[in-house]
Amino acid sequence: MKKFLAISLLLVGFFSNLQAEHIKGGEMSYRYLGPGPTVGTSIYQISLKLYIDCAASQPGQLDSDIPLTFFDKSNNAQSGASLVAPMVQEYFIQFDPNSNPCIGNPPTDVCYRVRIFSREVTLQNTVQGYVVAYQRCCRIDNIINLVSPSNSFGATYTCEIPGTGVYPDAFANTSPVFVANEVAAICANSAFTFSFAALQPDADDSIAYALCGAYRGATQTAPAPDDAARPPYNQLGYQAPYSGSFPLGGSANIDPLTGLISGVAPGTIGQYVITACAFEYRKGVLINIHRKDIHVAVSDCIPLKAFLKPDYAYCDDLLVAFRNESINPPGSVYIWSFGDNTKSDTTNDPQGRLSHQYADTGLYTVKLKVVLAGQCIDSTTTKARVYPGFYPGFISQGTCVLLPLQFSDTTKSRYGSPSKWRWNFGDQSTLADTSNSSTPSWKYSDVGLKTVELIVESSKGCVDTVISVIEVRDKPPINLPFKDTLICSIDTLQLRAIGNGAFSWAPNYNILNATSATPLVFPKQTTQYRVTLNENGCVNIDSIRVRVVDFVSLFAGADTTICTNDTIRLSPQSDGLHYTWSPNTRITDPDIKSPFVSPLTTTTYRVHATIGKCFRDDDITIRTVPYPASDAGPDTTICFEDTAYLHATIIGSSFTWSPVATLGNETTLNPFAFPRRSAIYTLSVFDDLGCPKPGISTVSITVRNKVLAFAGNDTSVVVGQPLRISGSGAEFFEWTPPNFLSNASAQNPIATLSENITYTMRAFTAEGCFALDTINIKVFKTSPEIFMPNAFRPGGRNGVLRPIPVGISKLDYFRVFNRWGQLVFQTATPGVGWDGTLGGKVQPSGTYAWMVQGTDFTGKVVTKSGTAILIR
């Protein structure tokens, strides 16, 4: 059982090594060596150039030979057994960070371990030819442009040997071989080039290049199959926005003639799979597609690069802004020449940004030179088309889904004229909704909002885009300024409808111009007029209700009374359409139905209401009555827990106070207030003269905070020692008796004593609020001294061991030790002592040593030590 377990573990480790991610690219090629030993056969040298991660070191990752599987292209069936190709060469290639001083932060991890496998084979010449394949798993992990996890994908490397059916001598072909150096610094968000140029050994053949998808092959469970799977082969799963045709995104493309990839690298740092296909043509006939894929690293390096688009159109202003299209290392200097015979200009801006004012329009050749540290230089040129005054636009006609909508370009150009158009009509049902005409038409398949885009270019190269949202409807829109109105029976009314198409109105009752958009109607009774709009077969119907009356009904409202200076809204009952009020003083708007008025005296307002030629007048009287007079009395201030007496006066029939919780005699005009904190009392006065609102006044009672007098802690001094006593609690102070004090009215007087004394301090405010406190001062007729008790009992009368300083202005320290010399307590705060515990634990009875030191009022240091007994 143990032997079986060991064998299982060995097998698991072996297969783990086999599938460990290590593949970074490959290219399979062949060379025609000549006719074979028998008629109708050829000899080829088949080679595989395999790129492996430089860090790969597992035995299962470093194959010493590989199987080559051959397939008949006529039916993709395997042709014979796979043949083993041994490894014939191995070398490492790595990018040297010091090879290019013009790259900032150069990459240090661009490295490939290249292994070349090769063998000679003899094949029968056939009509369709052969596909040779090799499969291996797995690719490295975290490849940016592949679906994660990328190390679950293997690789298939192939070459195609054409048959006589493609071209008579195609079997004697030698495949192209990509010759470029694979190690390159490709920097994120920067311009770059990477060559996939191939060497074509057959002089009569030509090559066209394209980017294509890499093949997947083998699996994690079968990482190194003896026979490759039969074609065709599936592409790798690419992660959007990347694809086989755009492996580095949409900003990088390959030149089909040279095989040079150029553009701007993506911004995400990491590994990317790129596959190039070389299409080999012989006298115009495609005979072979040769492939190579490789993993390239996009790094956070910064290359020195002067990179501009081939040409630019500046169509807004003669003041033109330029910038380099690539990020360069810090310290780069940009030198611009503008092609208009003005001097060159220099900038240190990180992106080379600079503005230039051209004197005139024209086509200018602009040159950019980038210099780094005086030794790295790169330059490029571009064309600048400076023709300001380009204003794109378009209009559309029609909205009906049954008919094509007409579009017209309205672009204005000061220089040149619109010459190219590209329309996208926003029809989601088809991809054919485009046009290159200046006045196209398009018939939509459904209704809804459509986003129409026009890209227009002028003959001077100005290009701009304009976007507009139109609505396609199943019936044309009718816009009616009103849908319900009122007229008098003697009036004529003009109806109005807005829309595109032919109008007709019904019923044909008292109506003129019934087929126009603006007929005249004069009904004698309420009538619903329907309008029909026909836009080339698309029909819509709407209506307007015309209500008819013979007279205007009007009631201005009942007379009323308000308080002087108040505002009231007039609300007449009427079916009138227009109103005029008079007089027009102290009224918000005399021409609306319900204005606000604020008369100072009793006023009669007249209202004139009209419906067409019919009208009626009415009036309303607003009587004004003064507010009841209320005077709650003057504001006052009281002491804490004191009482204030209020003295109010009124002109009215009744009154109320609020709040009443802290009022006494609140039903009188002279109540007394006893608030605990500052309060405002409101006096509301009422009368029966017609003003429906009370007259209101307030009185504020400010309550001073409670005076907390503190004369200081009791203390002791020696004869002749000056003592500053400090009071607090209010703004003013008075000490009694005044004997031996420097100033009996000061907050902090100095006392010089020869005998014991008790002072009483009165702390008071400007309002007379006060409180009293006392301080006892004991006078020792000795020199300055620190007294200590010789025993103490925690919890008793002498429950704390503390020093008693006399004549001491500062306590330096007080320390207590047990009989083993352990410090159990210390302080420098006067009045604080030891309670017989250590760390919260009760200490045993016994003798404890103490030390104390202080400085007396003359500056002399007093030090004492001794023992005290802790009694339990």
PDB file of C-alpha atoms in Angstrom, residues 155-247:
ATOM      1  CA  ALA A 155      -0.474  26.028 -27.995  1.00  0.00           C
ATOM      2  CA  THR A 156      -0.582  24.555 -31.490  1.00  0.00           C
ATOM      3  CA  TYR A 157       2.252  25.389 -33.893  1.00  0.00           C
ATOM      4  CA  THR A 158       1.815  24.479 -37.545  1.00  0.00           C
ATOM      5  CA  CYS A 159       3.257  24.845 -41.001  1.00  0.00           C
ATOM      6  CA  GLU A 160       1.590  24.182 -44.367  1.00  0.00           C
ATOM      7  CA  ILE A 161       3.357  22.357 -47.206  1.00  0.00           C
ATOM      8  CA  PRO A 162       1.355  23.152 -50.349  1.00  0.00           C
ATOM      9  CA  GLY A 163       0.437  20.572 -52.962  1.00  0.00           C
ATOM     10  CA  THR A 164       0.376  20.601 -56.739  1.00  0.00           C
ATOM     11  CA  GLY A 165      -3.284  21.588 -56.796  1.00  0.00           C
ATOM     12  CA  VAL A 166      -2.380  25.052 -55.510  1.00  0.00           C
ATOM     13  CA  TYR A 167       0.412  25.639 -57.976  1.00  0.00           C
ATOM     14  CA  PRO A 168       2.295  23.076 -60.125  1.00  0.00           C
ATOM     15  CA  ASP A 169       5.629  23.462 -58.304  1.00  0.00           C
ATOM     16  CA  ALA A 170       4.243  24.543 -54.938  1.00  0.00           C
ATOM     17  CA  PHE A 171       5.501  21.323 -53.315  1.00  0.00           C
ATOM     18  CA  ALA A 172       9.065  22.588 -53.911  1.00  0.00           C
ATOM     19  CA  ASN A 173       8.415  25.551 -51.671  1.00  0.00           C
ATOM     20  CA  THR A 174      10.525  26.725 -48.729  1.00  0.00           C
ATOM     21  CA  SER A 175       8.461  28.567 -46.139  1.00  0.00           C
ATOM     22  CA  PRO A 176       9.205  32.138 -45.070  1.00  0.00           C
ATOM     23  CA  VAL A 177      11.017  32.584 -41.763  1.00  0.00           C
ATOM     24  CA  PHE A 178      10.424  35.517 -39.443  1.00  0.00           C
ATOM     25  CA  VAL A 179      13.817  37.127 -38.871  1.00  0.00           C
ATOM     26  CA  ALA A 180      13.179  39.945 -36.395  1.00  0.00           C
ATOM     27  CA  ASN A 181      14.736  40.229 -32.940  1.00  0.00           C
ATOM     28  CA  GLU A 182      12.061  39.184 -30.439  1.00  0.00           C
ATOM     29  CA  VAL A 183      13.384  41.147 -27.455  1.00  0.00           C
ATOM     30  CA  ALA A 184      12.121  44.709 -27.447  1.00  0.00           C
ATOM     31  CA  ALA A 185      11.038  47.326 -24.940  1.00  0.00           C
ATOM     32  CA  ILE A 186       7.350  48.085 -25.501  1.00  0.00           C
ATOM     33  CA  CYS A 187       6.230  50.820 -23.129  1.00  0.00           C
ATOM     34  CA  ALA A 188       2.641  51.290 -21.924  1.00  0.00           C
ATOM     35  CA  ASN A 189       0.650  54.120 -23.532  1.00  0.00           C
ATOM     36  CA  SER A 190       3.612  54.911 -25.778  1.00  0.00           C
ATOM     37  CA  ALA A 191       4.315  54.732 -29.487  1.00  0.00           C
ATOM     38  CA  PHE A 192       6.242  51.617 -30.511  1.00  0.00           C
ATOM     39  CA  THR A 193       7.272  49.440 -33.434  1.00  0.00           C
ATOM     40  CA  PHE A 194       7.718  45.668 -33.495  1.00  0.00           C
ATOM     41  CA  SER A 195       8.789  43.835 -36.645  1.00  0.00           C
ATOM     42  CA  PHE A 196       7.317  40.598 -37.946  1.00  0.00           C
ATOM     43  CA  ALA A 197       9.239  40.855 -41.226  1.00  0.00           C
ATOM     44  CA  ALA A 198       9.922  37.476 -42.782  1.00  0.00           C
ATOM     45  CA  LEU A 199      12.729  36.271 -45.042  1.00  0.00           C
ATOM     46  CA  GLN A 200      11.395  34.832 -48.315  1.00  0.00           C
ATOM     47  CA  PRO A 201      13.906  32.424 -49.846  1.00  0.00           C
ATOM     48  CA  ASP A 202      11.953  31.885 -53.083  1.00  0.00           C
ATOM     49  CA  ALA A 203      12.627  34.848 -55.366  1.00  0.00           C
ATOM     50  CA  ASP A 204       9.364  34.524 -57.308  1.00  0.00           C
ATOM     51  CA  ASP A 205       7.211  34.627 -54.161  1.00  0.00           C
ATOM     52  CA  SER A 206       5.783  37.674 -52.347  1.00  0.00           C
ATOM     53  CA  ILE A 207       4.435  38.099 -48.816  1.00  0.00           C
ATOM     54  CA  ALA A 208       1.496  40.019 -47.335  1.00  0.00           C
ATOM     55  CA  TYR A 209       1.185  40.355 -43.557  1.00  0.00           C
ATOM     56  CA  ALA A 210      -1.776  40.358 -41.202  1.00  0.00           C
ATOM     57  CA  LEU A 211      -2.382  39.877 -37.503  1.00  0.00           C
ATOM     58  CA  CYS A 212      -4.353  36.725 -36.730  1.00  0.00           C
ATOM     59  CA  GLY A 213      -5.504  34.606 -33.817  1.00  0.00           C
ATOM     60  CA  ALA A 214      -3.144  32.231 -32.018  1.00  0.00           C
ATOM     61  CA  TYR A 215      -4.152  28.545 -31.849  1.00  0.00           C
ATOM     62  CA  ARG A 216      -4.921  26.658 -28.668  1.00  0.00           C
ATOM     63  CA  GLY A 217      -3.838  23.034 -28.263  1.00  0.00           C
ATOM     64  CA  ALA A 218      -3.224  20.250 -25.730  1.00  0.00           C
ATOM     65  CA  THR A 219      -4.839  20.374 -22.278  1.00  0.00           C
ATOM     66  CA  GLN A 220      -3.870  20.420 -18.632  1.00  0.00           C
ATOM     67  CA  THR A 221      -4.868  16.761 -18.389  1.00  0.00           C
ATOM     68  CA  ALA A 222      -2.932  15.801 -21.551  1.00  0.00           C
ATOM     69  CA  PRO A 223      -0.224  18.489 -21.733  1.00  0.00           C
ATOM     70  CA  ALA A 224       2.179  16.694 -24.131  1.00  0.00           C
ATOM     71  CA  PRO A 225       0.240  14.424 -26.548  1.00  0.00           C
ATOM     72  CA  ASP A 226       2.197  12.048 -28.786  1.00  0.00           C
ATOM     73  CA  ASP A 227      -0.101  12.947 -31.687  1.00  0.00           C
ATOM     74  CA  ALA A 228      -1.510  16.416 -32.290  1.00  0.00           C
ATOM     75  CA  ALA A 229      -5.257  16.765 -32.756  1.00  0.00           C
ATOM     76  CA  ARG A 230      -6.427  16.990 -36.368  1.00  0.00           C
ATOM     77  CA  PRO A 231      -7.082  20.406 -37.897  1.00  0.00           C
ATOM     78  CA  PRO A 232      -8.802  22.818 -38.093  1.00  0.00           C
ATOM     79  CA  TYR A 233      -7.646  24.449 -34.846  1.00  0.00           C
ATOM     80  CA  ASN A 234      -9.556  26.788 -32.577  1.00  0.00           C
ATOM     81  CA  GLN A 235      -8.257  30.219 -31.696  1.00  0.00           C
ATOM     82  CA  LEU A 236      -7.432  31.296 -28.159  1.00  0.00           C
ATOM     83  CA  GLY A 237     -10.103  33.031 -26.121  1.00  0.00           C
ATOM     84  CA  TYR A 238      -9.312  36.751 -26.281  1.00  0.00           C
ATOM     85  CA  GLN A 239     -10.377  39.170 -23.575  1.00  0.00           C
ATOM     86  CA  ALA A 240     -12.321  42.193 -24.896  1.00  0.00           C
ATOM     87  CA  PRO A 241     -11.354  44.683 -26.249  1.00  0.00           C
ATOM     88  CA  TYR A 242      -8.544  42.558 -27.646  1.00  0.00           C
ATOM     89  CA  SER A 243      -8.745  40.034 -30.485  1.00  0.00           C
ATOM     90  CA  GLY A 244      -6.481  38.107 -32.814  1.00  0.00           C
ATOM     91  CA  SER A 245      -6.661  40.992 -35.313  1.00  0.00           C
ATOM     92  CA  PHE A 246      -6.083  43.594 -32.604  1.00  0.00           C
ATOM     93  CA  PRO A 247      -3.979  41.827 -29.947  1.00  0.00           C
TER      94      PRO A 247
END
